[in-house]
CSV table of C-alpha atoms in Angstrom, one decimal:
chain,number,residue,atom,x,y,z
A,145,TYR,CA,-11.8,10.0,-4.9
A,146,THR,CA,-13.8,8.9,-1.9
A,147,GLY,CA,-17.1,10.9,-2.4
A,148,GLU,CA,-20.5,9.3,-2.3
A,149,ASP,CA,-21.7,10.3,-5.7
A,150,THR,CA,-21.2,8.3,-8.9
A,151,LEU,CA,-18.1,10.0,-10.2
A,152,SER,CA,-15.8,7.3,-11.6
A,153,LEU,CA,-12.1,7.1,-11.8
A,154,HIS,CA,-12.3,7.6,-15.5
A,155,ASP,CA,-14.5,10.7,-15.1
A,156,ALA,CA,-11.8,12.1,-12.7
A,157,LEU,CA,-8.9,11.6,-15.1
A,158,PRO,CA,-7.0,14.8,-15.9
A,159,ILE,CA,-6.8,16.5,-19.2
A,160,SER,CA,-3.6,14.6,-20.0
A,161,VAL,CA,-5.8,11.7,-20.9
A,162,ALA,CA,-9.0,13.2,-22.1
A,163,GLY,CA,-8.0,16.7,-23.4
A,164,LEU,CA,-7.6,17.2,-27.2
A,165,TYR,CA,-5.2,19.9,-28.4
A,166,ALA,CA,-3.6,21.0,-31.7
A,167,PRO,CA,-0.1,19.6,-31.4
A,168,GLY,CA,1.9,22.1,-33.4
A,169,SER,CA,5.5,21.4,-34.0
A,170,ILE,CA,5.8,18.3,-31.8
A,171,VAL,CA,4.7,16.3,-34.9
A,172,LYS,CA,7.8,17.3,-36.8
A,173,PRO,CA,10.1,14.4,-35.6
A,174,PHE,CA,7.5,11.9,-36.9
A,175,LEU,CA,7.2,13.7,-40.2
A,176,ALA,CA,11.0,13.7,-40.4
A,177,LEU,CA,11.1,9.9,-40.0
A,178,GLY,CA,8.6,9.5,-42.8
A,179,ALA,CA,10.6,11.8,-45.1
A,180,LEU,CA,13.8,9.8,-44.4
A,181,VAL,CA,12.2,6.4,-44.9
A,182,GLU,CA,10.4,7.5,-48.1
A,183,GLY,CA,13.6,9.0,-49.6
A,184,ILE,CA,12.0,12.4,-49.7
A,185,ILE,CA,15.1,14.0,-48.3
A,186,SER,CA,18.6,13.0,-47.1
A,187,PRO,CA,19.8,14.1,-43.6
A,188,GLU,CA,22.4,16.3,-45.1
A,189,LYS,CA,20.3,18.2,-47.6
A,190,GLU,CA,19.6,21.8,-46.6
A,191,ILE,CA,16.5,23.9,-47.2
A,192,PHE,CA,16.6,27.7,-47.0
A,193,SER,CA,14.1,29.6,-44.8
A,194,SER,CA,13.9,33.3,-45.5
A,195,GLY,CA,11.0,33.4,-43.0
A,196,GLN,CA,8.3,32.3,-45.4
A,197,ILE,CA,7.4,30.6,-48.6
A,198,SER,CA,5.1,32.1,-51.3
A,199,VAL,CA,2.8,29.9,-53.4
A,200,PRO,CA,1.5,31.4,-56.6
A,201,ASN,CA,-2.3,32.2,-56.8
A,202,PRO,CA,-3.6,30.8,-60.1
A,203,TYR,CA,-6.5,33.2,-60.0
A,204,ASN,CA,-4.6,36.3,-59.1
A,205,PRO,CA,-0.8,36.3,-59.7
A,206,LEU,CA,-0.5,39.5,-57.7
A,207,LYS,CA,-1.8,37.9,-54.6
A,208,PRO,CA,0.3,34.8,-53.8
A,209,THR,CA,-0.5,32.8,-50.7
A,210,ILE,CA,2.2,33.3,-47.9
A,211,PHE,CA,3.1,30.6,-45.4
A,212,LYS,CA,5.2,32.0,-42.7
A,213,ASP,CA,8.0,30.5,-40.6
A,214,TRP,CA,8.3,31.7,-37.0
A,215,LYS,CA,11.6,33.3,-37.9
A,216,ALA,CA,14.1,33.2,-40.8
A,217,HIS,CA,16.4,30.2,-40.1
A,218,GLY,CA,18.6,30.3,-43.2
A,219,TRP,CA,19.9,27.0,-44.5
A,220,THR,CA,18.9,24.0,-42.3
A,221,ASN,CA,19.4,20.3,-42.7
A,222,LEU,CA,17.2,17.7,-41.0
A,223,ARG,CA,18.8,17.8,-37.5
A,224,GLU,CA,19.0,21.6,-37.5
A,225,ALA,CA,15.4,21.9,-38.7
A,226,ILE,CA,14.2,19.8,-35.8
A,227,ALA,CA,16.4,21.7,-33.3
A,228,VAL,CA,15.2,25.2,-34.4
A,229,SER,CA,11.7,24.0,-35.5
A,230,SER,CA,11.8,25.4,-39.0
A,231,ASP,CA,8.3,25.6,-40.5
A,232,VAL,CA,9.6,26.2,-44.0
A,233,TYR,CA,11.7,23.0,-43.8
A,234,PHE,CA,8.6,21.0,-42.8
A,235,TYR,CA,6.3,22.7,-45.3
A,236,SER,CA,8.8,21.6,-48.0
A,237,VAL,CA,9.2,18.0,-46.9
A,238,GLY,CA,5.5,17.7,-46.1
A,239,GLY,CA,3.8,19.3,-49.0
A,240,GLY,CA,6.6,20.0,-51.4
A,241,PHE,CA,8.0,23.3,-52.6
A,242,GLY,CA,10.2,24.3,-55.5
A,243,ASP,CA,12.4,21.3,-56.4
A,244,GLN,CA,11.8,19.7,-53.1
A,245,LYS,CA,9.3,16.8,-53.3
A,246,GLY,CA,6.9,16.4,-50.4
A,247,LEU,CA,5.5,13.4,-48.5
A,248,GLY,CA,1.9,14.4,-49.3
A,249,ILE,CA,-1.1,14.1,-47.0
A,250,SER,CA,-1.6,10.3,-47.4
A,251,LYS,CA,2.0,9.5,-46.3
A,252,ILE,CA,1.7,12.1,-43.4
A,253,ASP,CA,-1.4,10.3,-42.3
A,254,GLU,CA,0.3,6.9,-42.6
A,255,TYR,CA,3.3,7.9,-40.5
A,256,ALA,CA,1.3,9.6,-37.9
A,257,LYS,CA,-0.8,6.4,-37.5
A,258,LYS,CA,2.4,4.3,-37.2
A,259,PHE,CA,3.0,6.1,-34.0
A,260,LEU,CA,-0.6,5.7,-32.9
A,261,PHE,CA,-1.8,9.2,-33.3
A,262,GLY,CA,-5.5,8.9,-34.1
A,263,LYS,CA,-5.8,5.9,-31.8
A,264,GLU,CA,-7.2,6.0,-28.3
A,265,THR,CA,-5.1,5.1,-25.3
A,266,THR,CA,-6.4,2.0,-23.5
A,267,GLY,CA,-7.1,0.5,-20.2
A,268,PHE,CA,-7.3,2.8,-17.2
A,269,PHE,CA,-6.0,5.6,-19.4
A,270,LYS,CA,-8.7,5.1,-22.1
A,271,GLY,CA,-9.1,8.4,-23.9
A,272,PRO,CA,-10.4,9.9,-27.2
A,273,THR,CA,-9.0,9.0,-30.6
A,274,GLY,CA,-8.1,12.5,-31.6
A,275,ASN,CA,-7.8,13.4,-35.3
A,276,ILE,CA,-5.3,13.4,-38.2
A,277,PRO,CA,-6.5,15.8,-40.9
A,278,THR,CA,-7.1,14.1,-44.3
A,279,PRO,CA,-9.0,15.0,-47.5
A,280,GLU,CA,-11.8,12.6,-46.5
A,281,TRP,CA,-12.1,14.3,-43.1
A,282,LYS,CA,-12.2,17.7,-44.6
A,283,LYS,CA,-14.9,16.7,-47.2
A,284,LYS,CA,-17.0,15.1,-44.4
A,285,THR,CA,-16.5,18.0,-42.0
A,286,PHE,CA,-16.6,21.0,-44.2
A,287,GLY,CA,-17.8,19.7,-47.6
A,288,GLU,CA,-14.7,21.1,-49.2
A,289,ASP,CA,-11.8,19.8,-51.3
A,290,TRP,CA,-8.3,19.5,-49.9
A,291,LEU,CA,-5.8,22.2,-50.8
A,292,LEU,CA,-2.0,22.3,-50.7
A,293,GLY,CA,-2.1,24.8,-47.9
A,294,ASN,CA,-4.0,22.2,-45.8
A,295,THR,CA,-1.0,19.8,-46.2
A,296,TYR,CA,1.4,22.6,-45.2
A,297,HIS,CA,-0.5,23.3,-42.0
A,298,THR,CA,-0.9,19.6,-41.2
A,299,SER,CA,2.9,19.3,-41.7
A,300,ILE,CA,3.4,21.6,-38.7
A,301,GLY,CA,0.7,20.1,-36.5
A,302,GLN,CA,-2.0,22.6,-37.2
A,303,TYR,CA,-5.4,22.7,-39.1
A,304,GLY,CA,-7.5,19.8,-37.8
A,305,PHE,CA,-4.8,17.9,-36.0
A,306,GLN,CA,-5.9,16.9,-32.5
A,307,VAL,CA,-4.0,14.8,-29.9
A,308,THR,CA,-4.0,14.2,-26.2
A,309,PRO,CA,-0.8,14.8,-24.1
A,310,LEU,CA,-0.8,11.1,-23.3
A,311,GLN,CA,-0.9,10.2,-27.0
A,312,ALA,CA,2.2,12.4,-27.5
A,313,ALA,CA,4.1,10.8,-24.6
A,314,ARG,CA,3.1,7.4,-26.0
A,315,ALA,CA,4.3,8.2,-29.5
A,316,VAL,CA,7.7,9.4,-28.2
A,317,THR,CA,8.3,6.0,-26.7
A,318,GLY,CA,8.5,4.8,-30.3
A,319,ILE,CA,11.4,7.2,-31.0
A,320,ALA,CA,13.1,6.6,-27.7
A,321,ASN,CA,12.9,2.8,-28.1
A,322,GLU,CA,13.6,3.0,-31.8
A,323,GLY,CA,10.5,1.2,-32.9
A,324,THR,CA,8.7,-0.1,-29.8
A,325,ILE,CA,5.7,1.9,-28.6
A,326,VAL,CA,4.6,1.1,-25.0
A,327,GLU,CA,1.0,1.6,-23.9
A,328,PRO,CA,0.8,3.5,-20.5
A,329,THR,CA,-0.3,1.7,-17.4
A,330,ILE,CA,-1.0,2.7,-13.8
A,331,LEU,CA,0.5,-0.2,-11.9
A,332,LYS,CA,4.2,0.1,-10.8
A,333,GLY,CA,6.2,-2.6,-12.5
A,334,GLU,CA,3.6,-3.5,-15.0
A,335,VAL,CA,4.7,-3.2,-18.7
A,336,GLY,CA,2.0,-1.9,-21.0
A,337,GLU,CA,1.0,-3.5,-24.4
A,338,LYS,CA,3.7,-3.0,-27.0
A,339,THR,CA,3.3,-2.0,-30.6
A,340,GLU,CA,6.2,-2.5,-33.1
A,341,VAL,CA,6.7,0.2,-35.7
A,342,LYS,CA,7.7,-1.4,-39.0
A,343,GLY,CA,10.0,-0.2,-41.7
A,344,ILE,CA,12.1,2.4,-39.9
A,345,SER,CA,15.8,1.7,-39.3
A,346,SER,CA,18.0,2.6,-36.3
A,347,LYS,CA,20.0,5.0,-38.6
A,348,GLU,CA,16.8,7.0,-39.3
A,349,TYR,CA,15.8,7.1,-35.7
A,350,ASN,CA,19.3,8.2,-34.8
A,351,GLU,CA,19.1,11.2,-37.1
A,352,VAL,CA,15.8,12.4,-35.5
A,353,LYS,CA,17.1,11.7,-32.0
A,354,LEU,CA,20.2,13.8,-32.7
A,355,GLY,CA,17.9,16.6,-33.8
A,356,MET,CA,15.9,16.3,-30.6
A,357,GLN,CA,19.2,16.3,-28.6
A,358,ASP,CA,20.3,19.5,-30.4
A,359,ALA,CA,17.0,21.1,-29.6
A,360,VAL,CA,18.0,20.7,-25.9
A,361,LEU,CA,21.7,21.5,-26.2
A,362,TRP,CA,21.2,24.8,-28.2
A,363,GLY,CA,17.8,24.9,-29.9
A,364,THR,CA,14.2,25.6,-29.0
A,365,ALA,CA,14.2,23.3,-26.0
A,366,ILE,CA,17.4,24.8,-24.4
A,367,ALA,CA,15.6,25.3,-21.0
A,368,LEU,CA,15.9,21.5,-20.6
A,369,ASN,CA,19.7,21.7,-20.8
A,370,ILE,CA,20.2,21.2,-17.1
A,371,PRO,CA,23.7,20.3,-15.9
A,372,GLY,CA,23.9,16.7,-14.8
A,373,THR,CA,21.0,15.7,-17.0
A,374,SER,CA,20.5,14.7,-20.6
A,375,ALA,CA,17.4,14.6,-22.8
A,376,GLY,CA,16.0,14.7,-26.3
A,377,ALA,CA,13.0,17.0,-26.9
A,378,LYS,CA,10.8,18.8,-29.3
A,379,THR,CA,8.8,21.9,-28.6
A,380,GLY,CA,5.6,23.1,-30.2
A,381,THR,CA,3.4,26.2,-30.3
A,382,ALA,CA,-0.1,25.7,-31.7
A,383,GLU,CA,-2.2,28.7,-32.5
A,384,VAL,CA,-5.8,28.4,-31.3
A,385,GLY,CA,-9.0,30.5,-31.4
A,386,LEU,CA,-10.8,32.0,-34.3
A,387,GLY,CA,-8.5,35.0,-34.3
A,388,LYS,CA,-5.5,33.0,-33.3
A,389,ASP,CA,-5.5,35.0,-30.1
A,390,TYR,CA,-4.0,32.2,-28.0
A,391,VAL,CA,-1.4,29.4,-28.2
A,392,ASN,CA,-0.9,26.0,-26.7
A,393,SER,CA,2.7,25.6,-25.6
A,394,TRP,CA,4.1,22.0,-25.9
A,395,VAL,CA,7.2,20.0,-25.2
A,396,GLU,CA,7.7,16.3,-25.6
A,397,GLY,CA,10.7,14.1,-25.2
A,398,PHE,CA,12.7,11.5,-23.4
A,399,PHE,CA,15.5,11.1,-20.9
A,400,PRO,CA,18.2,10.1,-20.2
A,401,TYR,CA,19.3,10.7,-23.7
A,402,ASP,CA,21.8,7.7,-24.2
A,403,ASN,CA,19.7,5.2,-22.3
A,404,PRO,CA,16.1,6.4,-22.4
A,405,LYS,CA,13.9,5.3,-19.5
A,406,TYR,CA,11.2,8.0,-19.4
A,407,THR,CA,9.1,9.9,-21.9
A,408,PHE,CA,7.1,13.1,-21.3
A,409,ALA,CA,4.7,15.5,-22.9
A,410,VAL,CA,3.6,18.8,-21.3
A,411,VAL,CA,1.0,21.2,-22.7
A,412,LEU,CA,0.1,24.7,-21.3
A,413,GLU,CA,-3.2,25.5,-22.9
A,414,LYS,CA,-4.6,28.8,-24.2
A,415,GLY,CA,-1.8,31.1,-23.2
A,416,PRO,CA,-1.1,34.6,-24.8
A,417,PRO,CA,1.0,34.5,-28.0
A,418,THR,CA,3.7,36.4,-26.1
A,419,TYR,CA,3.7,34.0,-23.1
A,420,LYS,CA,6.7,34.1,-20.8
A,421,VAL,CA,6.0,30.7,-19.1
A,422,SER,CA,6.2,27.8,-21.6
A,423,ALA,CA,5.8,24.1,-21.4
A,424,MET,CA,9.6,23.9,-22.0
A,425,ARG,CA,10.4,25.9,-18.9
A,426,VAL,CA,7.9,23.8,-16.8
A,427,MET,CA,9.6,20.6,-17.9
A,428,GLY,CA,13.0,22.2,-17.3
A,429,SER,CA,12.0,22.8,-13.7
A,430,VAL,CA,10.9,19.1,-13.4
A,431,LEU,CA,14.2,17.9,-14.7
A,432,SER,CA,16.0,20.1,-12.3
A,433,TRP,CA,14.0,18.7,-9.4
A,434,VAL,CA,14.5,15.2,-10.5
A,435,ASN,CA,18.3,15.7,-10.8
A,436,ILE,CA,18.5,17.0,-7.2
A,437,TYR,CA,16.0,14.7,-5.5
A,438,ARG,CA,15.7,11.6,-7.7
A,439,PRO,CA,19.1,11.4,-9.4
A,440,ASP,CA,18.5,7.6,-9.8
A,441,TYR,CA,16.3,8.6,-12.7
A,442,PHE,CA,19.5,9.6,-14.5
A,443,GLY,CA,21.4,6.5,-13.5
A,444,LYS,CA,23.1,8.0,-10.4
A,445,ALA,CA,23.1,6.8,-6.9
A,446,PRO,CA,19.9,7.7,-5.0
A,447,ARG,CA,20.1,10.7,-2.8
A,448,GLY,CA,21.2,9.8,0.8
A,449,GLU,CA,23.0,6.7,-0.2
A,450,GLY,CA,26.5,8.1,-0.4
A,451,GLU,CA,28.4,9.9,-3.2
A,452,ILE,CA,26.4,10.4,-6.4
A,453,VAL,CA,28.3,8.7,-9.2
A,454,GLU,CA,27.5,8.9,-12.9
A,455,GLY,CA,26.4,5.5,-14.2
A,456,ALA,CA,25.9,3.9,-10.7
């Protein structure tokens, strides 16, 4: 910016740094890691989604509270639940349902913070802290007690969850690197401050990464399944507005899958619930362009330097 007024570089930063959005289902990989570490669920255990769960109403047994999935997924294990983004699976491992124990809101908060949600990005990319819903936050904000349904909604990135796109991209570095989160910087060649995530094993990361790979190969992020490329990703759709008239469409992830070098987070804000253009399709177009014009991003010879060879 070269104008003569007092607009600073920080003032001119895009919404990727300063915009706060409900993340929706992009929080599910982080919740899955917490569930694995805490022994809440094994990777193989399957949870059945008929399209909803019904929680008894202690005041009126004839009017249970219904928590809906976006579709009936049938039986899903952890990898499949990430790939198809089953809400029922994550309601169950987040808040508990039937014989399935849940993490509970305190542990959800703990694992979200491990990946620096609720912490501002720093340096040139300094942004807002965002918010992870907790009983203390609800009491302070609304003067009300926490309910099980609040835990369910937090488990799928709704309710009072607020993150910036850059926070999401930063958090995914922790999954791609299997425990090392890198702070974003603006200078080429400069490595940002690193934060080590404690207490999560490579085996647990691998289960979640495989789910994100399946999301690309055949699941909700299939638009990123571009020939000649590889990635792991998680989509999200967050309902917004008083009448839930709009959605924020998300996708986060990393590439190349086997040797991650780049993470990404894309959000399209305030679209209609029946949107035809999604963040996933936008990122799919980006990967297609990169594969053609910057194949070196995928470990291939740069364009114009002879034959393109995998692994060059």
